Short mmCIF file of C-alpha atoms and ligand atoms in Angstrom, two decimals:
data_model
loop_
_atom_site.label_atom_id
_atom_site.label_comp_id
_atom_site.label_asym_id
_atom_site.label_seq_id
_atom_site.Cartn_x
_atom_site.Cartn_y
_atom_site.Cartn_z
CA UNK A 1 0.00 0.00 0.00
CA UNK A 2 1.51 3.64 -1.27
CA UNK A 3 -0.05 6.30 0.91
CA UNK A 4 0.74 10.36 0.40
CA UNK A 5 1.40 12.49 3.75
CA UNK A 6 0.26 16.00 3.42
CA UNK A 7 0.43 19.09 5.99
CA UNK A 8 -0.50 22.00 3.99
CA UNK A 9 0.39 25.37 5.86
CA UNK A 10 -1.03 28.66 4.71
CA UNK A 11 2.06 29.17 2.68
CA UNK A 12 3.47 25.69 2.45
CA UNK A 13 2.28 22.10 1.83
CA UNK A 14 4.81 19.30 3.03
CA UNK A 15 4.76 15.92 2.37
CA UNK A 16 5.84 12.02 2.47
CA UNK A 17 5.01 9.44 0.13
CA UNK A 18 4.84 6.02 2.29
CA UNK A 19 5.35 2.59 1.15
CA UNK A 20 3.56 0.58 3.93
CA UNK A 21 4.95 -2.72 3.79
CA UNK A 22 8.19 -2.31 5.02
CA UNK A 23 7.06 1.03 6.02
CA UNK A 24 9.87 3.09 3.58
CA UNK A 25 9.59 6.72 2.80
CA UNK A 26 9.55 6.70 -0.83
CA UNK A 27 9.82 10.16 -1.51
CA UNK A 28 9.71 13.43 1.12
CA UNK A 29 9.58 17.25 0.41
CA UNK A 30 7.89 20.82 0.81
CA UNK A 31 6.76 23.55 -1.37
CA UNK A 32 7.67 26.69 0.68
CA UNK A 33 6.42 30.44 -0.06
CA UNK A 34 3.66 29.43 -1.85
CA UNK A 35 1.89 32.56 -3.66
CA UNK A 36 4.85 33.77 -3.91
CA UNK A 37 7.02 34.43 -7.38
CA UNK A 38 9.78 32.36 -5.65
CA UNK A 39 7.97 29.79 -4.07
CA UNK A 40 10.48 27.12 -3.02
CA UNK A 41 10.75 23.12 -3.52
CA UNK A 42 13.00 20.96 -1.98
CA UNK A 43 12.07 17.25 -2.81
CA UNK A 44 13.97 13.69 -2.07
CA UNK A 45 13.50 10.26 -3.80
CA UNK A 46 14.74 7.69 -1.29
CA UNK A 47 16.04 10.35 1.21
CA UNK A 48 19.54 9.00 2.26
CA UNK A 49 19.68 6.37 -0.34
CA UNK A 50 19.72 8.44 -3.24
CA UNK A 51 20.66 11.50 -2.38
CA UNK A 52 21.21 12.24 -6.59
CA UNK A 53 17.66 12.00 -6.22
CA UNK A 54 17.64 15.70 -4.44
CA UNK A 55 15.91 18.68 -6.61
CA UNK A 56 15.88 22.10 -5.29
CA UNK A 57 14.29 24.74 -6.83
CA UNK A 58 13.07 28.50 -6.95
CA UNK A 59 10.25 29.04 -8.89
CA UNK A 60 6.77 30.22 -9.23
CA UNK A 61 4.00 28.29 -7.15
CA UNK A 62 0.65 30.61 -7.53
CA UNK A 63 -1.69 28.37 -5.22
CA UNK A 64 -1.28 24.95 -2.73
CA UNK A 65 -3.09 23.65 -6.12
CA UNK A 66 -0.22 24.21 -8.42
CA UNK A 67 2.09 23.12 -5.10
CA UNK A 68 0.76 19.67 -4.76
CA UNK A 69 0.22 19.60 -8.81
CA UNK A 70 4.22 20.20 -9.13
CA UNK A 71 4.51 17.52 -5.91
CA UNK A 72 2.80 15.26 -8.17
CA UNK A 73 5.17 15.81 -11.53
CA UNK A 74 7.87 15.05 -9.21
CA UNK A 75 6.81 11.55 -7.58
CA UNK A 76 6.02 10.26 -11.82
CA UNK A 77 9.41 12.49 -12.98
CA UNK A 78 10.75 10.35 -15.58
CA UNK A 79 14.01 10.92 -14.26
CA UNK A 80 13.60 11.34 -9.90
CA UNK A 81 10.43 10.11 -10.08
CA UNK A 82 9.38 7.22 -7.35
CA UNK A 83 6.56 6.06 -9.11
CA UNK A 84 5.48 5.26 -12.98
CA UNK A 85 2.11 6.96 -12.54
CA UNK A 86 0.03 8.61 -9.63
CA UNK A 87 -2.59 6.01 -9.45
CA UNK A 88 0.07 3.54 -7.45
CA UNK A 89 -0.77 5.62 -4.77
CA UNK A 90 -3.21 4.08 -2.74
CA UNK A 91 -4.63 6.68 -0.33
CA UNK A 92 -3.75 10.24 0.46
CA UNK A 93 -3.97 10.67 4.44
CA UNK A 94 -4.52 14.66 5.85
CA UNK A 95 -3.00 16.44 8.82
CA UNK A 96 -5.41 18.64 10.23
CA UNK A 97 -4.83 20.49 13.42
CA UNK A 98 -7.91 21.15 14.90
CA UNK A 99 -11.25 18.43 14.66
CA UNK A 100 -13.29 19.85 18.20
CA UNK A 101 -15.04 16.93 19.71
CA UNK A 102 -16.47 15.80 16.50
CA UNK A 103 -13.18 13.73 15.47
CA UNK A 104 -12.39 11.32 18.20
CA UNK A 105 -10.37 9.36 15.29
CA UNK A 106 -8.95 9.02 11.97
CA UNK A 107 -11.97 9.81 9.10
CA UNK A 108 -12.22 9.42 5.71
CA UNK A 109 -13.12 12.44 4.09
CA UNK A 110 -16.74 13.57 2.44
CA UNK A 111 -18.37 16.42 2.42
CA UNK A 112 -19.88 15.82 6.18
CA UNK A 113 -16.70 15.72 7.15
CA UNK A 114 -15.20 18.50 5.17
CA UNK A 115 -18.46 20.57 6.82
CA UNK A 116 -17.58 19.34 10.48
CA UNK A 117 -13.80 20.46 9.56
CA UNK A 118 -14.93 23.81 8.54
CA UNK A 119 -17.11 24.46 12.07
CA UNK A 120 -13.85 23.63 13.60
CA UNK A 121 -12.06 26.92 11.80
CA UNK A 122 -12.85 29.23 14.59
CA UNK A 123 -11.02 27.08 17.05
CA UNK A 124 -8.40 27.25 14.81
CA UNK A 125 -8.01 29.81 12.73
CA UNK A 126 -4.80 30.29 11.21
CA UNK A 127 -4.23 26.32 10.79
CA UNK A 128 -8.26 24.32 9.76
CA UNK A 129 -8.30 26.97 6.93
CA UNK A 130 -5.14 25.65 5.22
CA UNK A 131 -5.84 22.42 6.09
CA UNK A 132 -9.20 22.06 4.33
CA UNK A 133 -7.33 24.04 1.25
CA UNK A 134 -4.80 20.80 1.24
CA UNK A 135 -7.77 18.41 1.13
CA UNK A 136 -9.53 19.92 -1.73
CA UNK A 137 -6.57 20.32 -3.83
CA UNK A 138 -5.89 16.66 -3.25
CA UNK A 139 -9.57 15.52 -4.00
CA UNK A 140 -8.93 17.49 -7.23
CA UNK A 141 -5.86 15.57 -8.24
CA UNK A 142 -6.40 12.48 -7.12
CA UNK A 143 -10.42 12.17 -7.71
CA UNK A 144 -10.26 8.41 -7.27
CA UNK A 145 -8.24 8.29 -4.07
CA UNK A 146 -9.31 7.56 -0.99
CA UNK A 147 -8.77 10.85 1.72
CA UNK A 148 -8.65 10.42 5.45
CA UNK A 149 -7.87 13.38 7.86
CA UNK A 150 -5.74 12.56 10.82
CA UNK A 151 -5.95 15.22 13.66
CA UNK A 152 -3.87 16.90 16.28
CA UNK A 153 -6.21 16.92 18.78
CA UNK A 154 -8.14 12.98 18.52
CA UNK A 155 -5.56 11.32 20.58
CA UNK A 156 -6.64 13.77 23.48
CA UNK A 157 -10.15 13.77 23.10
CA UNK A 158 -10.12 10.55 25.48
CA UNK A 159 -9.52 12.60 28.42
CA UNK A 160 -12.31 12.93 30.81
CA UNK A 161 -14.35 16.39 31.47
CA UNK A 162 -12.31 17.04 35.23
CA UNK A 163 -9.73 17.75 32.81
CA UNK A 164 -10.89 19.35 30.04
CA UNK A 165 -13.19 21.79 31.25
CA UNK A 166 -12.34 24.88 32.56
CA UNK A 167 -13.28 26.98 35.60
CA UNK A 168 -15.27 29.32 33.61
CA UNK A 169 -19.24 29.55 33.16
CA UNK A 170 -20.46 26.03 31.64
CA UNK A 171 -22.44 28.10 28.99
CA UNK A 172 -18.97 28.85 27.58
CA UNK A 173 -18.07 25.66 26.89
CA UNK A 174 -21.70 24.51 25.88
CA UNK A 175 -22.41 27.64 23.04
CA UNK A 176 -18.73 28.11 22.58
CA UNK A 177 -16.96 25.21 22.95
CA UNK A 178 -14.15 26.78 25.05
CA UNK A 179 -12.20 23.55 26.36
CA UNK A 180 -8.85 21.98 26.75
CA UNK A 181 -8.45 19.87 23.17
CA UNK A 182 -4.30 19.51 23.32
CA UNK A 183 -2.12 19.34 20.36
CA UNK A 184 0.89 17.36 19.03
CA UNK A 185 -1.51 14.08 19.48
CA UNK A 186 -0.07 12.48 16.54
CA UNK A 187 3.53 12.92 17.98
CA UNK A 188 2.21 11.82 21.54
CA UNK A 189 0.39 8.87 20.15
CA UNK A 190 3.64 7.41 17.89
CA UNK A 191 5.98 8.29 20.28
CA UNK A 192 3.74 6.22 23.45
CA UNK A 193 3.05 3.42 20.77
CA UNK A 194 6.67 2.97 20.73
CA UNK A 195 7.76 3.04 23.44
CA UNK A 196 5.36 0.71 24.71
CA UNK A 197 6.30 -1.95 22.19
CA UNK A 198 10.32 -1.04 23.16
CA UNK A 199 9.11 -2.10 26.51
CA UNK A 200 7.63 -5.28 25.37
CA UNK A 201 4.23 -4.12 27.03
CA UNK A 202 0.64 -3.91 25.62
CA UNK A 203 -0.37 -0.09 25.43
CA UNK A 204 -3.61 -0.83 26.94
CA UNK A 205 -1.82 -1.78 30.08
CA UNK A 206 1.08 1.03 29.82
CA UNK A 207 1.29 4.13 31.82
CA UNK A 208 3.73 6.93 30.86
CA UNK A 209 4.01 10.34 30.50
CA UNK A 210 5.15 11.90 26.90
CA UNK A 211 6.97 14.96 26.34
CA UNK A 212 6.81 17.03 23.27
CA UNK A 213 9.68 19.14 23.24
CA UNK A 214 10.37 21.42 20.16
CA UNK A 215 9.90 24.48 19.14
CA UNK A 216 6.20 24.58 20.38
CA UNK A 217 6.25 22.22 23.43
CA UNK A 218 3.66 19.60 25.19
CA UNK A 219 3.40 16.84 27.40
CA UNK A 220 0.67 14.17 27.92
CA UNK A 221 -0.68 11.94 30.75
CA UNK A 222 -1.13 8.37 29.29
CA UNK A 223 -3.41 5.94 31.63
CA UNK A 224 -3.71 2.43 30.32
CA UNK A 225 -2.83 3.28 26.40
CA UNK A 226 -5.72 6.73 26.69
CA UNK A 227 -4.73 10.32 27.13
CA UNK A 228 -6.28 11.46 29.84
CA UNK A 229 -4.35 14.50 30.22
CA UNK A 230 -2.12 16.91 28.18
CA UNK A 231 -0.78 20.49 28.91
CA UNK A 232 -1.60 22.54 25.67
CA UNK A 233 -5.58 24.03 26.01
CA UNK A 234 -8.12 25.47 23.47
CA UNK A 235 -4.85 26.67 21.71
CA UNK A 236 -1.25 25.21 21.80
CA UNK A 237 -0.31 28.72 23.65
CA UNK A 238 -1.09 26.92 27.02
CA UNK A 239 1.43 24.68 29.36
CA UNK A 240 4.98 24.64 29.12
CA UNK A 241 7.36 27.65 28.24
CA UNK A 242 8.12 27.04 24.86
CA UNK A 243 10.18 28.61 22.16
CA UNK A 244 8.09 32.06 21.37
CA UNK A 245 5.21 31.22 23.24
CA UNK A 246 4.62 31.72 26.66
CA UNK A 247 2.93 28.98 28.29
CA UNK A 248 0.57 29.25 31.72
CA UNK A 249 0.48 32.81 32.85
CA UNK A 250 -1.71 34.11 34.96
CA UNK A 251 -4.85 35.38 32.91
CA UNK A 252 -4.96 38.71 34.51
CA UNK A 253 -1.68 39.65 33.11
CA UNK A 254 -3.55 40.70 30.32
CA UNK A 255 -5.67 42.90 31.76
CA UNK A 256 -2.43 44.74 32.81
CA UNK A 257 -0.62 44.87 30.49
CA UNK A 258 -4.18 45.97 28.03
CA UNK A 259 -4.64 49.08 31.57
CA UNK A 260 -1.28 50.01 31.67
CA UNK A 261 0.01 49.74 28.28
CA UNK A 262 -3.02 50.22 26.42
CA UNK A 263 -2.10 47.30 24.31
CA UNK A 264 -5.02 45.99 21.93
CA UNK A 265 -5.87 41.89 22.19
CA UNK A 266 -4.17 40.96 19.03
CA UNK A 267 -1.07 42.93 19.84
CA UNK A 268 -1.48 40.82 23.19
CA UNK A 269 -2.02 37.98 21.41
CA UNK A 270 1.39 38.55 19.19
CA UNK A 271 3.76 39.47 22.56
CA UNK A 272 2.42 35.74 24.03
CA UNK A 273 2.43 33.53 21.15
CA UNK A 274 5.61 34.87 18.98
CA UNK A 275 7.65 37.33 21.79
CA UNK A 276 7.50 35.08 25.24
CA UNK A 277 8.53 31.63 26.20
CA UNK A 278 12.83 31.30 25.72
CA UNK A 279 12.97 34.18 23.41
CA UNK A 280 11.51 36.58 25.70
CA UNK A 281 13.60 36.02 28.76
CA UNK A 282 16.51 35.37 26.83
CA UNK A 283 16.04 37.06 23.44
CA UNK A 284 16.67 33.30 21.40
CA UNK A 285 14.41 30.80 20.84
CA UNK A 286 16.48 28.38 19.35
CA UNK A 287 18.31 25.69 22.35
CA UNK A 288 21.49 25.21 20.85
CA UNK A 289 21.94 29.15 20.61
CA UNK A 290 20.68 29.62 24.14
CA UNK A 291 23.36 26.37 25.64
CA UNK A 292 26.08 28.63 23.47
CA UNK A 293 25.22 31.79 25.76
CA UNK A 294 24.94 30.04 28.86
CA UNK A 295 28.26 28.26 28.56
CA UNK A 296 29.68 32.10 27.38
CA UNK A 297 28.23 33.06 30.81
CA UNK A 298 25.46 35.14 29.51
CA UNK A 299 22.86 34.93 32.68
CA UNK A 300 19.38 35.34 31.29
CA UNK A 301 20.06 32.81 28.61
CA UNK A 302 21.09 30.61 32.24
CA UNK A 303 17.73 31.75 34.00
CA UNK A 304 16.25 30.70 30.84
CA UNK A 305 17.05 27.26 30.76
CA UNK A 306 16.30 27.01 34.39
CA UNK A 307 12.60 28.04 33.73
CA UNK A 308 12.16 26.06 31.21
CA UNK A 309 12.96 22.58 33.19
CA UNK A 310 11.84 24.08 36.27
CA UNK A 311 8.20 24.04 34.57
CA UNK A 312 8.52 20.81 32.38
CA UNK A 313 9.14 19.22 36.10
CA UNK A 314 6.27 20.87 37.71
CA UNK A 315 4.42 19.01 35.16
CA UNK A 316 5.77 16.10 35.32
CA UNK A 317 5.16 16.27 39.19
CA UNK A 318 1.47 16.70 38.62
CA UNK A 319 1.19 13.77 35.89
CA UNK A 320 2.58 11.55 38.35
CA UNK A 321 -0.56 12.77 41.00
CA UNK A 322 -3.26 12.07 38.29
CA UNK A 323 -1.83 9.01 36.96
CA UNK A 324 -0.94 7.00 39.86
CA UNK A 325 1.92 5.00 38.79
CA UNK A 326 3.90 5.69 35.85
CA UNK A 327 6.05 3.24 33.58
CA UNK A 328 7.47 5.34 31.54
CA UNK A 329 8.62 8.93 30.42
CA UNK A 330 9.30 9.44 26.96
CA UNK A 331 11.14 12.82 25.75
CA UNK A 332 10.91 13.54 21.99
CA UNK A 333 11.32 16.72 19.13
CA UNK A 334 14.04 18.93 18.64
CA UNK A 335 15.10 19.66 21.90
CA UNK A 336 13.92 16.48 23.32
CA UNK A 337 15.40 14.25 21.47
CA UNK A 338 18.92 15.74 20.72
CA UNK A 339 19.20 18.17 24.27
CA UNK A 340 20.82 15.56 26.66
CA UNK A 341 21.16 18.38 28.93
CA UNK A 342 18.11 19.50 29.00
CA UNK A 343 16.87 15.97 30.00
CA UNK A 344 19.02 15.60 32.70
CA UNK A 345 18.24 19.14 34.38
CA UNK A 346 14.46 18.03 33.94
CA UNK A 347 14.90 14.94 35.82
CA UNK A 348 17.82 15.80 38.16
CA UNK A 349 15.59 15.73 41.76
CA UNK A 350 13.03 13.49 40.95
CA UNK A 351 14.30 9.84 42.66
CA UNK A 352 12.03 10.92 45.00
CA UNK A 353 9.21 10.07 42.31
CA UNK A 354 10.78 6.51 40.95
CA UNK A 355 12.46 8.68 38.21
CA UNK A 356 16.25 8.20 37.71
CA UNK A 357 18.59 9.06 34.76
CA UNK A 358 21.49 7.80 33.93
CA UNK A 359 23.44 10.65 33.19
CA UNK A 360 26.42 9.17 31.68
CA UNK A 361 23.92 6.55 29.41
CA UNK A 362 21.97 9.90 28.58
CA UNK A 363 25.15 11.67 27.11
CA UNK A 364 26.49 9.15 24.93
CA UNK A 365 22.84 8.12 23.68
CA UNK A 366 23.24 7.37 19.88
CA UNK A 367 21.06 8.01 17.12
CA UNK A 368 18.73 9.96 19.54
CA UNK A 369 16.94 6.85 20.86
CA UNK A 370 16.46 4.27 23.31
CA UNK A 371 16.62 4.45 27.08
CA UNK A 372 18.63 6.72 29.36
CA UNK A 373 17.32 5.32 33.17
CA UNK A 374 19.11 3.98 35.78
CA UNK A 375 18.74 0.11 36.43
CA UNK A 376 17.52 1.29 39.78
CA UNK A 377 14.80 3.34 38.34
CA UNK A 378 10.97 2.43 38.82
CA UNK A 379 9.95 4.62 35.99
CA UNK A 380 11.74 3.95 32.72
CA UNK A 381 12.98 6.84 30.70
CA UNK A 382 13.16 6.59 26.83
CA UNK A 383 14.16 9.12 24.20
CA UNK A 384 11.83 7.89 20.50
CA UNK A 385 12.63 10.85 17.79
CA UNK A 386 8.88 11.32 16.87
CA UNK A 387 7.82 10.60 13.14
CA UNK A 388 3.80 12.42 12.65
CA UNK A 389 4.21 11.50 9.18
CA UNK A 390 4.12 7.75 9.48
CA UNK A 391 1.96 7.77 12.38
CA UNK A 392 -0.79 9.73 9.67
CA UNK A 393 -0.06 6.92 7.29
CA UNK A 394 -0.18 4.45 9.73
CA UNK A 395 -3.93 5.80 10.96
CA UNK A 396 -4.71 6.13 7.50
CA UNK A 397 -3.30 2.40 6.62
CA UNK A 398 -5.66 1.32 9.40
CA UNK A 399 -8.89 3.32 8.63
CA UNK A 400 -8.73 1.80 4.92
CA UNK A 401 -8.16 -1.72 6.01
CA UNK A 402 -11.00 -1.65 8.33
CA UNK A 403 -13.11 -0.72 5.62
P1 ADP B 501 9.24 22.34 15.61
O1 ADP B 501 8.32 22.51 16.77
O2 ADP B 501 9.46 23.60 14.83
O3 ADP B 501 8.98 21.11 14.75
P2 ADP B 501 11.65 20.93 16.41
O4 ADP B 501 11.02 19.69 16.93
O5 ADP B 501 12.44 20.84 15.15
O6 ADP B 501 10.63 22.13 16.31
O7 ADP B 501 12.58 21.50 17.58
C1 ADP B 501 13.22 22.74 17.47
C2 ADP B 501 14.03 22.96 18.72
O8 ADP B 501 14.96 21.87 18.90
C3 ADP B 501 14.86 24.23 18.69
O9 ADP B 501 14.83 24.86 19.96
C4 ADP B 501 16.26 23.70 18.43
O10 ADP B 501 17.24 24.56 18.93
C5 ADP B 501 16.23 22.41 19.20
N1 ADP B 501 17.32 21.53 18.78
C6 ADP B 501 17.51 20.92 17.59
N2 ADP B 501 18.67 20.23 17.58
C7 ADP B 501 19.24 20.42 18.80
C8 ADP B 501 20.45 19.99 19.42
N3 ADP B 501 21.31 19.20 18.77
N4 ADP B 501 20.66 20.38 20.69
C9 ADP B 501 19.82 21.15 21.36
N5 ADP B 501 18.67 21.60 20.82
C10 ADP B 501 18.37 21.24 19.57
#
C-alpha cells in the first residue's frame, strides 16, 4: 500500500510518500512560499539512499493547487520520479490540526466531514483553513483516491471532562466550545506506541508520560494506552514555556498589560504567542543558541534554561498525582530528542518520584533513541525521535483496512 502524507500550511504544503509494507519513505519534500514568485521546492526520492535524487528549486508556485500539482510531476518524474504513474498511490492521508469533539479518530473524508472540519475553523483559525485548502486540492488531483484526515487533537479527546473543562461559566463551553483539546496528538500517540512496544508491554496496560519538546512544546498523561491529560488548552499557547510562546500565565496579566500599556488583544495575542517563552527572557528561541550563551556566561540565557525545566518538572510532578503509577517517560522533538542536557536538568531531583537518569547513558545516547534510566529506576525513561508522518499513514493504513 503507497499512501501520500500531506500538511498544507497557509504558505506551504509538506509531504511524504509512504510505502507501507516495510514502512519506507519513498519520496519526502515541501513547497515553501507558496503565492509567492519564488515559491520554493525541496524534494527527495529515497532520502539517504539516493541523495542524486535531491531537486531544489526556486520558482513560481501561484496556489497549494499548483504546489501539490508540481509535488505530483515530481513523484512520476521520468528521471527522480518514485513512481510510474500517480494512481500507485493508494490513499492520500490529511493532517489537520484542529477536529473539536467531533473527530475522536482518523476519518475518511466527504463532504460531512469537510463541513464538520470547517465548524472547527474558529477554534483554529490560522491552521483548519489551510488544512481544508490541502484536502480539496488533493480531491482534485487524485479524484479516485481515498482521503482520510488525521488530527492533532483525537488522541486527546479521550480525556475525561475534570480535565478538560475549565473553571469558567459552563455556557462557555456549551455555546462556545471553550475547552482543553491539546495538540501534538499524533507525535504523543507514535511516540507512546513505541515506546510501549520497546518495553515489550501492551499499550492498553502502559502508563507513561510523553513529552513534546520542540519548538512549540507539550506533554501528555497516558493511563492504560488513553490520554487522559495533556498540557496545551483550546490553543497550543497553554502549558509549558516554549520557544516564542509563553505557556501558563496568569490570565490577569492581560488585563495589565491591556490598563497600563493600552495594548489591543491581538497585539497581546502577538507578545504571548511569537515574543515570550525562551525568546523573551533570553532574546533566542532556538536551544542550541541559548546552551552557546549560557556556557559564554550570559545569565538570562542561564535563567532561561532554568525556567524552562523548572516548569517541564512541575508538570511532570502533577502527571505523576493524576496518573498513579507511571512506567514510563518518553522525551521527543528537537530539543527532546537531541538536548541531553536538557533531560538531565528536567529529571535531576526526581528519585524521590521513581524517576532516575542515567546521566552518563543519557550523554552518549546514539542516534537519539532508546533508554537513558538507571537500572535502579521504577519509571523507565526513553528518548523515541517522533515521526507524525508515518503515524498519519499508519492511521490512514488502518482506517482503509477496516473498511
Ligand atoms: P518544531 O516545533 O518547529 O517542529 P523541532 O522539533 O524541530 O521544532 O525543535 C526545534 C528545537 O529543537 C529548537 O529549539 C532547536 O534549537 C532544538 N534543537 C535541535 N537540535 C538540537 C540539538 N542538537 N541540541 C539542542 N537543541 C536542539
Amino acid at each position: 500500500m503507497i499512501i501520500l502524507v500531506i500538511n498544507t500550511g497557509s504558505s506551504s504544503l509538506k509531504y511524504q510518500l509512504l510505502e507501507m509494507e516495510h514502512e519506507t519513505v519513498l519520496a519526502v519534500g515541501v513547497v515553501e512560499r507558496i503565492g509567492e514568485r519564488k515559491a520554493l521546492v525541496t524534494h527527495k526520492g529515497h532520502p539517504g539512499l539516493d541523495q542524486e535524487k535531491t531537486f531544489e528549486q526556486e520558482q513560481a508556485v501561484m496556489d497549494h493547487r499548483a504546489g501539490l500539482h508540481l509535488v505530483l510531476d515530481l513523484i512520476v518524474d521520468a528521471e527522480r520520479g518514485v513512481l510510474t504513474s500517480t494512481g500507485e498511490i493508494d490513499a492520500v492521508g490529511h493532517r489537520v490540526v484542529q477536529g473539536g469533539e467531533s473527530f475522536q479518530q482518523t476519518r475518511l473524508i466527504n463532504n460531512q466531514v469537510m463541513a464538520a472540519i470547517r465548524d472547527c475553523n474558529p477554534l483554529a483559525p490560522l491552521h483548519n483553513p489551510a488544512n481544508l485548502v490541502g484536502i480539496e486540492v488533493a480531491a482534485h488531483l487524485l479524484p479516485d483516491v481515498p482521503q482520510a484526515a488525521v488530527f492533532d487533537t483525537e488522541f486527546h479527546q479521550s480525556m475525561p471532562p475534570a480535565a478538560f473543562l475549565y473553571p469558567l461559566p459552563y455556557s462557555y463551553y456549551k455555546d462556545l466550545a471553550v475547552r482543553r483539546y491539546g495538540f501534538h496528538g499524533t507525535s504523543h500517540k507514535y511516540v507512546f506506541g513505541q515506546a510501549a512496544a520497546e518495553m515489550d508491554r501492551l499499550p492498553a496496560q502502559t502508563n507513561a508520560i510523553t513529552l513534546h519538546l520542540g519548538n512549540g512544546c507539550s506533554m501528555a498523561a497516558v493511563k492504560n494506552g488513553k490520554c487522559i491529560d495533556t498540557s496545551m488548552g483550546m490553543t497550543p499557547l497553554a502549558g509549558l514555556m516554549m520557544g516564542t510562546r509563553s505557556g501558563d500565565i496568569d490570565p490577569a496579566i492581560i488585563f495589565h498589560l491591556a490598563a497600563e500599556k493600552g495594548l489591543g488583544v491581538d497585539h497581546i495575542s502577538d507578545l504571548l504567542n511569537k515574543e515570550s517563552g525562551l525568546k523573551g527572557i533570553c532574546g533566542s528561541n532556538d536551544m542550541r543558541d541559548i546552551r552557546r550563551q549560557a556556557a559564554a556566561g550570559q545569565a538570562r540565557a542561564t535563567l532561561a534554561l532554568e525556567m524552562f525545566a523548572y516548569r517541564i518538572k512541575k508538570y511532570i510532578g502533577a502527571y505523576c498525582a493524576v496518573l498513579g503509577r507511571v512506567d514510563t517517560l518518553v522525551f521527543t522533538a528537537g530539543i527532546g530528542e537531541n538536548d541531553c542536557q536538557a533531560r538531565e536538568d528536567i529529571c535531576m531531583g526526581l528519585e524521590g518520584l521513581g524517576i532516575e537518569i542515567d546521566p552518563e547513558l543519557n550523554r552518549k545516547l546514539q542516534n537519539r533513541h532508546g533508554p537513558v534510566h538507571r537500572k535502579t529506576s521504577r519509571v523507565q525513561i526513553r528518548v523515541v525521535p517522533t515521526n507524525e508522518e508515518l503515524q498519519i499513514a499508519r492511521e490512514t493504513k488502518a482506517l482503509l483496512t477496516r473498511g
